[in-house]
Every structure is written in C-alpha cells, then in structure tokens.
Amino acid sequence: MKPIHIGILGAGTVGGGTYTVLKRNQEEITRRAGRAIAVKMIADKDLAKARKLADQGVIVTDNAHEITTHPDIDIVVELIGGQTIAKDLILEAIAQGKHVVTANKALLANHGTEIFAAARAKGVIVAFEAAVAGGVPIIKALREGLTANRIIWIAGIINGTANFILSEMREKGLSFTQVLEQAQKLGYAEADPTYDVEGIDAAHKITLMAAIAFGIPVQFSKVYTEGITKLTGEDIRYAEELGYRIKLLGITKRVEKGIELRVHPTLIPVRRLIANVEGVMNAVVVKGDAVGATLYYGAGAGAEPTASSVIADLVDVTRLQTADPMHRVPALSFQPDLLSDTPVIPMEEVETSYYLRMQVIDKPGVMAEITRIVADYNISISAMIQKEAHDSDRVSIIMLTHLTVEKNINAAIVRIESLPVVTDKVIRIRIEELNN
Ligand code: NDP
Ligand code: HSE
C-alpha cells in the first residue's frame, strides 16, 4: 500500500525526536500501521535546523503554509507550539481536509472547542496524545480504556519541569533557579518557562483531561492555578517530617456541586506511589467507579518520550483514515452533541485539608489565640507542632487541618495574619490524601 505522507511543522525538540524515532523504528511502525508513514516535508523558521534533520528526498521549507496546503500531505504534525501561528496552521490544515497531530496543550486548552468543531465539520481527526503527560498514553487510557467508568477524580503530576525542580530542591538542596536552568537545557521546559513553574502548563493538561473524563467542554479559564515559585526548602522539609511530600498536582474531581478543576502544590502522603514519582517523570492517578484507582507513569517531557505519543497518534490516524468519521473515537471521548453543562465550582467552594505554617513571636497564649480563630470557622485541627527557635524569639507553628471549605481557611488566615504576634504571611499548602 502507498505510504501515508506527513509534514512536520517545527524541527525543535519534539519535531526532531519524532523524525528520529519514525526513522529508527520504521519497519515495526509500518507493520503496526499497515502502511509506511513517510515524512515528506519539514518546516522550520530556521531552515538550517530543518535541513540538518531531513534525509535526502524530504522537502524542507521555512514556510509552514507550504505543508498545510500541499496536496500530497495527508497528516500535518504541528510541533511549533504557541497559540497564534500554530492555530492558523492547524485550522488551515483542517480546512484543506488534512488530519492533524499536535502536542500543543496550550492551544487545545484555550481553543480546543473551535478546533475540534472545525475538524468535525471537515471529517478529519485532531489527535493530541502528546499534549498531556508527554510519553504516557493517558489520553488513550481515559478516552478508550476507561470508557465503562464514571470517573470520580484524576490527580496528576503532569509537568515534568516542575517535578524535576521539586525533586532536585528536595534531594540535592539546589536552588530553584539552578534547577530551572538545567530543565531548560534538557529540553523539558516550555518556550516560556513561567508556564511550567506557575502551573499554567499543568492547568492546560488538566483542562483537557477533565473534558475527556467528565464529558464537559474544554474550559481553561475555569482552572484555579497556583505554581511552585513560592515554595521554600523549609516547607519541603517540614512536610517530609510529617510524612508528606510536596508535588505540583493537577486535580479534577466530580463532587456534589459540580466539577473541581485546580492546579497547586499539594502535600501527599509519602506512602502513596505517586508521591515517589521524581525528576521529569509524570504520573496520573485516575479513579473510576468500576475499576477503582489506576496509575499511569512515565516520562512527561523530552524529545523521544514525547515523540512516542506523537507517533502513536500517527499510527492511529493511519489506521482510521478510511473509517467513517461517525465510527471514530470522538476527540474528547463523549459524543460532541452530548456534552454536559455540569459547572466547574469556584475555588472558594472546594473542600480539602490544609498545611498552614505561621511565623509567630514565642510567648504565652499564641497557640490559644490561633486555635480560637480556626475553631470560629469550624476548622478541625488534625496536628499542630511548634518548631523550636534557636537564635530568635520567633518560632514556626505548623498546623494540619481536617477537611474544610477553602473560603473558611481564607477567612481564618486573614484573621490569623492580623494578630500582632504573627510576624509574616501564613504559608498555606493544600493536602490530598488520595485514598477515596
Ligand atoms: P521547540 O521550541 O524545541 O521547537 C519548536 C520549533 O518550531 C523551533 O525549532 C522553532 O524555531 C520552530 N518554529 C517556530 N515558529 C515557526 C514557524 N512559524 N514555522 C516553522 N517553525 C517554527 O519546542 P518543543 O519541541 O519543545 O515543543 C513543541 C510543542 O510540543 C509545544 O506545543 C510544546 O508545548 C509541546 N510539548 C513539548 C514537550 C517537550 O518535552 N519539549 C513535551 C510535550 C509537549 P525557533 O527555535 O527558531 O523559534
Ligand atoms: N514543559 C512541559 C513539562 C513539557 O515540563 O512537562 C511536557 O508537556
């Protein structure tokens, strides 16, 4: 059978990895796909980069539109990133009747509704396995493997850069800036690394997973997002002493009032498998009503792990190309006309438990004042410790709470911070036990 022809847009980390793995594993990939997947064209702004990658016979160009409009290209692989040119190119490819494979979570989280609708109207596929958790086939698992289930919650370490930073800070005592530089050199970080460290990239990914898990529209603007830039070595150490590890988690949960959708640093018990996921590795726990908790683990970033997902999509598209569009798996798992309008609940209404660290002047009555305030908001304390001060009259008080509603904790923090004996802002980190 004649090969399927693909054009790669962007010869960077993932574009390069995709080309290399396709070439290296060509024979096995062909046996799986049923026909060869041949790279016909590569576009990069930097023509020299595209030339360096391409073998003889592959057309290189610095004009990506040449690929999206070329009559011989069947699948456009968008690996440029960003939400401007990438969006135009994807919509152009779709309008030309071409299937699209992309790793671009920022684009899909913000413009997924428009892009999937355009693809549906044209009867083409937009595949995006690489957009969430790099090489971990979590989209396939959610969309196909778990379709029998009512999904209850998902919690994931879904940003390799942030996890790498937290691991290195904890294990080697390195500074935030030193580790971020390493992650950039290794090709893990986004073009704008604030996406990684401020939780935005994880928010893009949890948005996509929530849509697939619950059959709701893609709603990036509704995600509560808090990054890791304010975390200190002190809190990482105290958390360990209390039996917890701090991870940047993307969380989405079905609760009585609607859907929770949030990204923030989270204390999780060290005994959970996911707490032991270190470095650039990602892990996603999905709890379904029938299957229970399932765990998906693997490299969340990097050239070849991400290429693994891009190529899995290429094989899927190749196999399904001739199938009636009605018989393909819907992009977001649920039939597009059967999406639910279950609301995403505001963060103030989310119920979870908390780690609070308060810097106070060490004198009688301080504990009593603080516990009085939390009791006023009906917050129940599960543990409280005071760390001894060696060279000052200030001490840290650490409090763990039972489940409470976020707005109550916010109100209690405002009152605690107004006490004259409290010298600094209260540090608040949410806790998830991940056990039900
Ligand atoms: P890179 O920056 O390494 O590669 C992007 C490439 O596209 C660069 O070579 C860039 O050139 C080129 N480019 C920029 N604008 C154009 C244009 N108009 N036409 C043609 N080429 C252009 O990014 P990554 O490979 O890391 O990421 C690509 C996508 O994959 C992003 O959406 C990212 O979020 C996603 N992703 C990345 C992962 C990773 O581990 N890196 C993992 C999972 C997803 P120049 O450098 O000259 O600007
Ligand atoms: N910058 C992302 C990360 C790449 O570090 O996880 C994978 O999406």
PDB file of N, CA, C and O and ligand atoms in Angstrom, residues 9-15 43-46 49 62 64 78-82 85 89 103-105 130-131 134 187-191 201 300-303 306, ligand 1:
ATOM      1  N   LEU A   9       5.683  20.314  11.211  1.00  0.00           N
ATOM      2  CA  LEU A   9       5.870  21.759  11.413  1.00  0.00           C
ATOM      3  C   LEU A   9       6.646  21.959  12.707  1.00  0.00           C
ATOM      4  O   LEU A   9       6.136  21.655  13.783  1.00  0.00           O
ATOM      5  N   GLY A  10       7.888  22.438  12.598  1.00  0.00           N
ATOM      6  CA  GLY A  10       8.711  22.664  13.795  1.00  0.00           C
ATOM      7  C   GLY A  10       9.726  21.552  13.970  1.00  0.00           C
ATOM      8  O   GLY A  10       9.349  20.428  14.298  1.00  0.00           O
ATOM      9  N   ALA A  11      11.003  21.883  13.730  1.00  0.00           N
ATOM     10  CA  ALA A  11      12.064  20.872  13.847  1.00  0.00           C
ATOM     11  C   ALA A  11      12.830  21.064  15.150  1.00  0.00           C
ATOM     12  O   ALA A  11      14.052  20.987  15.188  1.00  0.00           O
ATOM     13  N   GLY A  12      12.103  21.328  16.232  1.00  0.00           N
ATOM     14  CA  GLY A  12      12.743  21.545  17.535  1.00  0.00           C
ATOM     15  C   GLY A  12      12.873  20.246  18.308  1.00  0.00           C
ATOM     16  O   GLY A  12      13.085  19.179  17.718  1.00  0.00           O
ATOM     17  N   THR A  13      12.716  20.323  19.634  1.00  0.00           N
ATOM     18  CA  THR A  13      12.908  19.134  20.479  1.00  0.00           C
ATOM     19  C   THR A  13      11.976  17.995  20.046  1.00  0.00           C
ATOM     20  O   THR A  13      12.437  16.885  19.745  1.00  0.00           O
ATOM     21  N   VAL A  14      10.685  18.245  19.996  1.00  0.00           N
ATOM     22  CA  VAL A  14       9.735  17.154  19.713  1.00  0.00           C
ATOM     23  C   VAL A  14       9.725  16.812  18.219  1.00  0.00           C
ATOM     24  O   VAL A  14       9.660  15.631  17.844  1.00  0.00           O
ATOM     25  N   GLY A  15       9.830  17.836  17.374  1.00  0.00           N
ATOM     26  CA  GLY A  15       9.884  17.574  15.926  1.00  0.00           C
ATOM     27  C   GLY A  15      11.080  16.693  15.604  1.00  0.00           C
ATOM     28  O   GLY A  15      10.974  15.709  14.848  1.00  0.00           O
ATOM     29  N   ALA A  43       9.026  21.751   8.070  1.00  0.00           N
ATOM     30  CA  ALA A  43       9.137  23.222   8.057  1.00  0.00           C
ATOM     31  C   ALA A  43       9.722  23.697   9.372  1.00  0.00           C
ATOM     32  O   ALA A  43       9.359  23.197  10.444  1.00  0.00           O
ATOM     33  N   ASP A  44      10.618  24.634   9.284  1.00  0.00           N
ATOM     34  CA  ASP A  44      11.077  25.338  10.483  1.00  0.00           C
ATOM     35  C   ASP A  44      11.472  26.747  10.063  1.00  0.00           C
ATOM     36  O   ASP A  44      11.984  26.949   8.958  1.00  0.00           O
ATOM     37  N   LYS A  45      11.208  27.678  10.963  1.00  0.00           N
ATOM     38  CA  LYS A  45      11.606  29.068  10.726  1.00  0.00           C
ATOM     39  C   LYS A  45      13.082  29.134  10.374  1.00  0.00           C
ATOM     40  O   LYS A  45      13.522  29.906   9.551  1.00  0.00           O
ATOM     41  N   ASP A  46      13.840  28.269  11.081  1.00  0.00           N
ATOM     42  CA  ASP A  46      15.277  28.190  10.854  1.00  0.00           C
ATOM     43  C   ASP A  46      15.521  27.032   9.878  1.00  0.00           C
ATOM     44  O   ASP A  46      15.532  25.858  10.271  1.00  0.00           O
ATOM     45  N   LYS A  49      18.010  24.282  10.577  1.00  0.00           N
ATOM     46  CA  LYS A  49      17.598  23.263  11.549  1.00  0.00           C
ATOM     47  C   LYS A  49      16.822  22.144  10.843  1.00  0.00           C
ATOM     48  O   LYS A  49      17.035  20.964  11.104  1.00  0.00           O
ATOM     49  N   ASP A  62      10.947  27.004   4.992  1.00  0.00           N
ATOM     50  CA  ASP A  62      10.760  27.873   6.163  1.00  0.00           C
ATOM     51  C   ASP A  62       9.354  28.470   6.148  1.00  0.00           C
ATOM     52  O   ASP A  62       9.032  29.343   6.947  1.00  0.00           O
ATOM     53  N   ALA A  64       5.732  27.272   6.700  1.00  0.00           N
ATOM     54  CA  ALA A  64       4.899  26.145   7.143  1.00  0.00           C
ATOM     55  C   ALA A  64       3.613  26.012   6.324  1.00  0.00           C
ATOM     56  O   ALA A  64       3.070  24.916   6.194  1.00  0.00           O
ATOM     57  N   GLU A  78       1.803  19.251  13.985  1.00  0.00           N
ATOM     58  CA  GLU A  78       2.117  20.599  14.473  1.00  0.00           C
ATOM     59  C   GLU A  78       2.952  20.512  15.742  1.00  0.00           C
ATOM     60  O   GLU A  78       2.461  20.109  16.792  1.00  0.00           O
ATOM     61  N   LEU A  79       4.230  20.905  15.641  1.00  0.00           N
ATOM     62  CA  LEU A  79       5.140  20.856  16.793  1.00  0.00           C
ATOM     63  C   LEU A  79       5.888  22.175  16.928  1.00  0.00           C
ATOM     64  O   LEU A  79       7.089  22.210  17.239  1.00  0.00           O
ATOM     65  N   ILE A  80       5.160  23.259  16.668  1.00  0.00           N
ATOM     66  CA  ILE A  80       5.731  24.599  16.808  1.00  0.00           C
ATOM     67  C   ILE A  80       5.432  25.125  18.204  1.00  0.00           C
ATOM     68  O   ILE A  80       6.273  25.685  18.887  1.00  0.00           O
ATOM     69  N   GLY A  81       4.206  24.935  18.645  1.00  0.00           N
ATOM     70  CA  GLY A  81       3.787  25.440  19.960  1.00  0.00           C
ATOM     71  C   GLY A  81       3.194  26.829  19.848  1.00  0.00           C
ATOM     72  O   GLY A  81       3.211  27.464  18.789  1.00  0.00           O
ATOM     73  N   GLY A  82       2.616  27.297  20.960  1.00  0.00           N
ATOM     74  CA  GLY A  82       2.021  28.634  20.992  1.00  0.00           C
ATOM     75  C   GLY A  82       0.610  28.636  20.443  1.00  0.00           C
ATOM     76  O   GLY A  82       0.107  27.619  19.943  1.00  0.00           O
ATOM     77  N   ILE A  85       0.459  31.381  15.449  1.00  0.00           N
ATOM     78  CA  ILE A  85       0.740  30.752  14.153  1.00  0.00           C
ATOM     79  C   ILE A  85       0.287  29.285  14.146  1.00  0.00           C
ATOM     80  O   ILE A  85      -0.257  28.796  13.153  1.00  0.00           O
ATOM     81  N   LEU A  89      -2.200  27.565  11.429  1.00  0.00           N
ATOM     82  CA  LEU A  89      -1.736  26.445  10.606  1.00  0.00           C
ATOM     83  C   LEU A  89      -2.640  25.221  10.771  1.00  0.00           C
ATOM     84  O   LEU A  89      -2.983  24.544   9.795  1.00  0.00           O
ATOM     85  N   ALA A 103       1.063  18.351  19.733  1.00  0.00           N
ATOM     86  CA  ALA A 103       1.439  18.183  21.150  1.00  0.00           C
ATOM     87  C   ALA A 103       1.097  19.453  21.908  1.00  0.00           C
ATOM     88  O   ALA A 103       1.512  19.636  23.052  1.00  0.00           O
ATOM     89  N   ASN A 104       0.308  20.314  21.267  1.00  0.00           N
ATOM     90  CA  ASN A 104       0.140  21.683  21.744  1.00  0.00           C
ATOM     91  C   ASN A 104      -1.032  21.837  22.724  1.00  0.00           C
ATOM     92  O   ASN A 104      -2.147  22.190  22.337  1.00  0.00           O
ATOM     93  N   LYS A 105      -0.721  21.593  24.011  1.00  0.00           N
ATOM     94  CA  LYS A 105      -1.804  21.654  25.012  1.00  0.00           C
ATOM     95  C   LYS A 105      -2.289  23.062  25.257  1.00  0.00           C
ATOM     96  O   LYS A 105      -3.483  23.277  25.536  1.00  0.00           O
ATOM     97  N   ALA A 130       0.262  13.488  22.807  1.00  0.00           N
ATOM     98  CA  ALA A 130       1.492  14.063  23.374  1.00  0.00           C
ATOM     99  C   ALA A 130       1.233  15.341  24.168  1.00  0.00           C
ATOM    100  O   ALA A 130       2.124  15.832  24.855  1.00  0.00           O
ATOM    101  N   ALA A 131       0.015  15.858  24.084  1.00  0.00           N
ATOM    102  CA  ALA A 131      -0.261  17.123  24.773  1.00  0.00           C
ATOM    103  C   ALA A 131      -0.362  16.951  26.285  1.00  0.00           C
ATOM    104  O   ALA A 131      -0.235  17.922  27.028  1.00  0.00           O
ATOM    105  N   GLY A 134       3.408  13.929  28.226  1.00  0.00           N
ATOM    106  CA  GLY A 134       4.485  13.506  27.311  1.00  0.00           C
ATOM    107  C   GLY A 134       4.294  12.113  26.757  1.00  0.00           C
ATOM    108  O   GLY A 134       3.384  11.866  25.965  1.00  0.00           O
ATOM    109  N   GLY A 187      15.651  20.456  27.554  1.00  0.00           N
ATOM    110  CA  GLY A 187      14.532  20.495  26.585  1.00  0.00           C
ATOM    111  C   GLY A 187      13.186  20.169  27.208  1.00  0.00           C
ATOM    112  O   GLY A 187      12.230  19.876  26.498  1.00  0.00           O
ATOM    113  N   TYR A 188      13.086  20.202  28.556  1.00  0.00           N
ATOM    114  CA  TYR A 188      11.806  19.876  29.204  1.00  0.00           C
ATOM    115  C   TYR A 188      10.887  21.092  29.264  1.00  0.00           C
ATOM    116  O   TYR A 188       9.671  20.963  29.185  1.00  0.00           O
ATOM    117  N   ALA A 189      11.490  22.263  29.473  1.00  0.00           N
ATOM    118  CA  ALA A 189      10.681  23.450  29.783  1.00  0.00           C
ATOM    119  C   ALA A 189       9.990  23.995  28.531  1.00  0.00           C
ATOM    120  O   ALA A 189      10.455  23.791  27.403  1.00  0.00           O
ATOM    121  N   GLU A 190       8.870  24.668  28.762  1.00  0.00           N
ATOM    122  CA  GLU A 190       8.172  25.344  27.680  1.00  0.00           C
ATOM    123  C   GLU A 190       8.995  26.537  27.206  1.00  0.00           C
ATOM    124  O   GLU A 190       9.883  27.025  27.932  1.00  0.00           O
ATOM    125  N   ALA A 191       8.658  27.069  26.010  1.00  0.00           N
ATOM    126  CA  ALA A 191       9.355  28.245  25.481  1.00  0.00           C
ATOM    127  C   ALA A 191       9.323  29.353  26.546  1.00  0.00           C
ATOM    128  O   ALA A 191      10.309  30.055  26.767  1.00  0.00           O
ATOM    129  N   ASP A 201       1.025  25.308  32.490  1.00  0.00           N
ATOM    130  CA  ASP A 201       1.104  24.131  31.616  1.00  0.00           C
ATOM    131  C   ASP A 201       0.294  22.966  32.213  1.00  0.00           C
ATOM    132  O   ASP A 201      -0.457  22.295  31.504  1.00  0.00           O
ATOM    133  N   GLY A 300       7.425  12.543  31.218  1.00  0.00           N
ATOM    134  CA  GLY A 300       6.425  13.545  30.867  1.00  0.00           C
ATOM    135  C   GLY A 300       6.913  14.586  29.881  1.00  0.00           C
ATOM    136  O   GLY A 300       6.149  15.449  29.460  1.00  0.00           O
ATOM    137  N   ALA A 301       8.176  14.523  29.515  1.00  0.00           N
ATOM    138  CA  ALA A 301       8.720  15.511  28.578  1.00  0.00           C
ATOM    139  C   ALA A 301       9.987  14.936  27.965  1.00  0.00           C
ATOM    140  O   ALA A 301      10.455  13.868  28.360  1.00  0.00           O
ATOM    141  N   GLY A 302      10.525  15.675  26.998  1.00  0.00           N
ATOM    142  CA  GLY A 302      11.752  15.235  26.337  1.00  0.00           C
ATOM    143  C   GLY A 302      11.450  14.770  24.919  1.00  0.00           C
ATOM    144  O   GLY A 302      10.307  14.406  24.594  1.00  0.00           O
ATOM    145  N   ALA A 303      12.491  14.767  24.079  1.00  0.00           N
ATOM    146  CA  ALA A 303      12.310  14.540  22.646  1.00  0.00           C
ATOM    147  C   ALA A 303      11.665  13.181  22.329  1.00  0.00           C
ATOM    148  O   ALA A 303      10.593  13.117  21.715  1.00  0.00           O
ATOM    149  N   THR A 306       8.160  12.140  24.098  1.00  0.00           N
ATOM    150  CA  THR A 306       7.025  12.862  23.517  1.00  0.00           C
ATOM    151  C   THR A 306       6.769  12.361  22.097  1.00  0.00           C
ATOM    152  O   THR A 306       5.611  12.193  21.671  1.00  0.00           O
TER     153      THR A 306
HETATM  154  P1  NDP B   1      10.893  23.814  20.355  1.00  0.00           P
HETATM  155  O1  NDP B   1      10.975  25.256  20.636  1.00  0.00           O
HETATM  156  O2  NDP B   1      12.052  22.959  20.670  1.00  0.00           O
HETATM  157  O3  NDP B   1      10.530  23.583  18.802  1.00  0.00           O
HETATM  158  C1  NDP B   1       9.650  24.395  18.082  1.00  0.00           C
HETATM  159  C2  NDP B   1      10.273  24.639  16.724  1.00  0.00           C
HETATM  160  O4  NDP B   1       9.349  25.317  15.893  1.00  0.00           O
HETATM  161  C3  NDP B   1      11.533  25.515  16.807  1.00  0.00           C
HETATM  162  O5  NDP B   1      12.572  24.932  16.040  1.00  0.00           O
HETATM  163  C4  NDP B   1      11.065  26.823  16.232  1.00  0.00           C
HETATM  164  O6  NDP B   1      12.085  27.569  15.638  1.00  0.00           O
HETATM  165  C5  NDP B   1      10.048  26.346  15.217  1.00  0.00           C
HETATM  166  N1  NDP B   1       9.140  27.393  14.785  1.00  0.00           N
HETATM  167  C6  NDP B   1       8.711  28.495  15.441  1.00  0.00           C
HETATM  168  N2  NDP B   1       7.866  29.221  14.684  1.00  0.00           N
HETATM  169  C7  NDP B   1       7.782  28.570  13.498  1.00  0.00           C
HETATM  170  C8  NDP B   1       7.076  28.830  12.299  1.00  0.00           C
HETATM  171  N3  NDP B   1       6.300  29.884  12.153  1.00  0.00           N
HETATM  172  N4  NDP B   1       7.224  27.948  11.297  1.00  0.00           N
HETATM  173  C9  NDP B   1       8.012  26.876  11.401  1.00  0.00           C
HETATM  174  N5  NDP B   1       8.719  26.575  12.528  1.00  0.00           N
HETATM  175  C10 NDP B   1       8.594  27.416  13.552  1.00  0.00           C
HETATM  176  O7  NDP B   1       9.577  23.276  21.083  1.00  0.00           O
HETATM  177  P2  NDP B   1       9.261  21.794  21.552  1.00  0.00           P
HETATM  178  O8  NDP B   1       9.637  20.833  20.513  1.00  0.00           O
HETATM  179  O9  NDP B   1       9.769  21.613  22.925  1.00  0.00           O
HETATM  180  O10 NDP B   1       7.667  21.876  21.703  1.00  0.00           O
HETATM  181  C11 NDP B   1       6.818  21.776  20.580  1.00  0.00           C
HETATM  182  C12 NDP B   1       5.408  21.542  21.077  1.00  0.00           C
HETATM  183  O11 NDP B   1       5.352  20.343  21.825  1.00  0.00           O
HETATM  184  C13 NDP B   1       4.866  22.626  22.024  1.00  0.00           C
HETATM  185  O12 NDP B   1       3.492  22.771  21.806  1.00  0.00           O
HETATM  186  C14 NDP B   1       5.101  22.029  23.413  1.00  0.00           C
HETATM  187  O13 NDP B   1       4.220  22.524  24.386  1.00  0.00           O
HETATM  188  C15 NDP B   1       4.821  20.575  23.126  1.00  0.00           C
HETATM  189  N6  NDP B   1       5.438  19.615  24.028  1.00  0.00           N
HETATM  190  C16 NDP B   1       6.763  19.680  24.295  1.00  0.00           C
HETATM  191  C17 NDP B   1       7.356  18.723  25.101  1.00  0.00           C
HETATM  192  C18 NDP B   1       8.801  18.745  25.400  1.00  0.00           C
HETATM  193  O14 NDP B   1       9.250  17.879  26.161  1.00  0.00           O
HETATM  194  N7  NDP B   1       9.590  19.655  24.858  1.00  0.00           N
HETATM  195  C19 NDP B   1       6.557  17.640  25.666  1.00  0.00           C
HETATM  196  C20 NDP B   1       5.151  17.667  25.319  1.00  0.00           C
HETATM  197  C21 NDP B   1       4.627  18.621  24.537  1.00  0.00           C
HETATM  198  P3  NDP B   1      12.872  28.654  16.538  1.00  0.00           P
HETATM  199  O15 NDP B   1      13.550  27.878  17.618  1.00  0.00           O
HETATM  200  O16 NDP B   1      13.798  29.264  15.562  1.00  0.00           O
HETATM  201  O17 NDP B   1      11.830  29.599  17.066  1.00  0.00           O
END
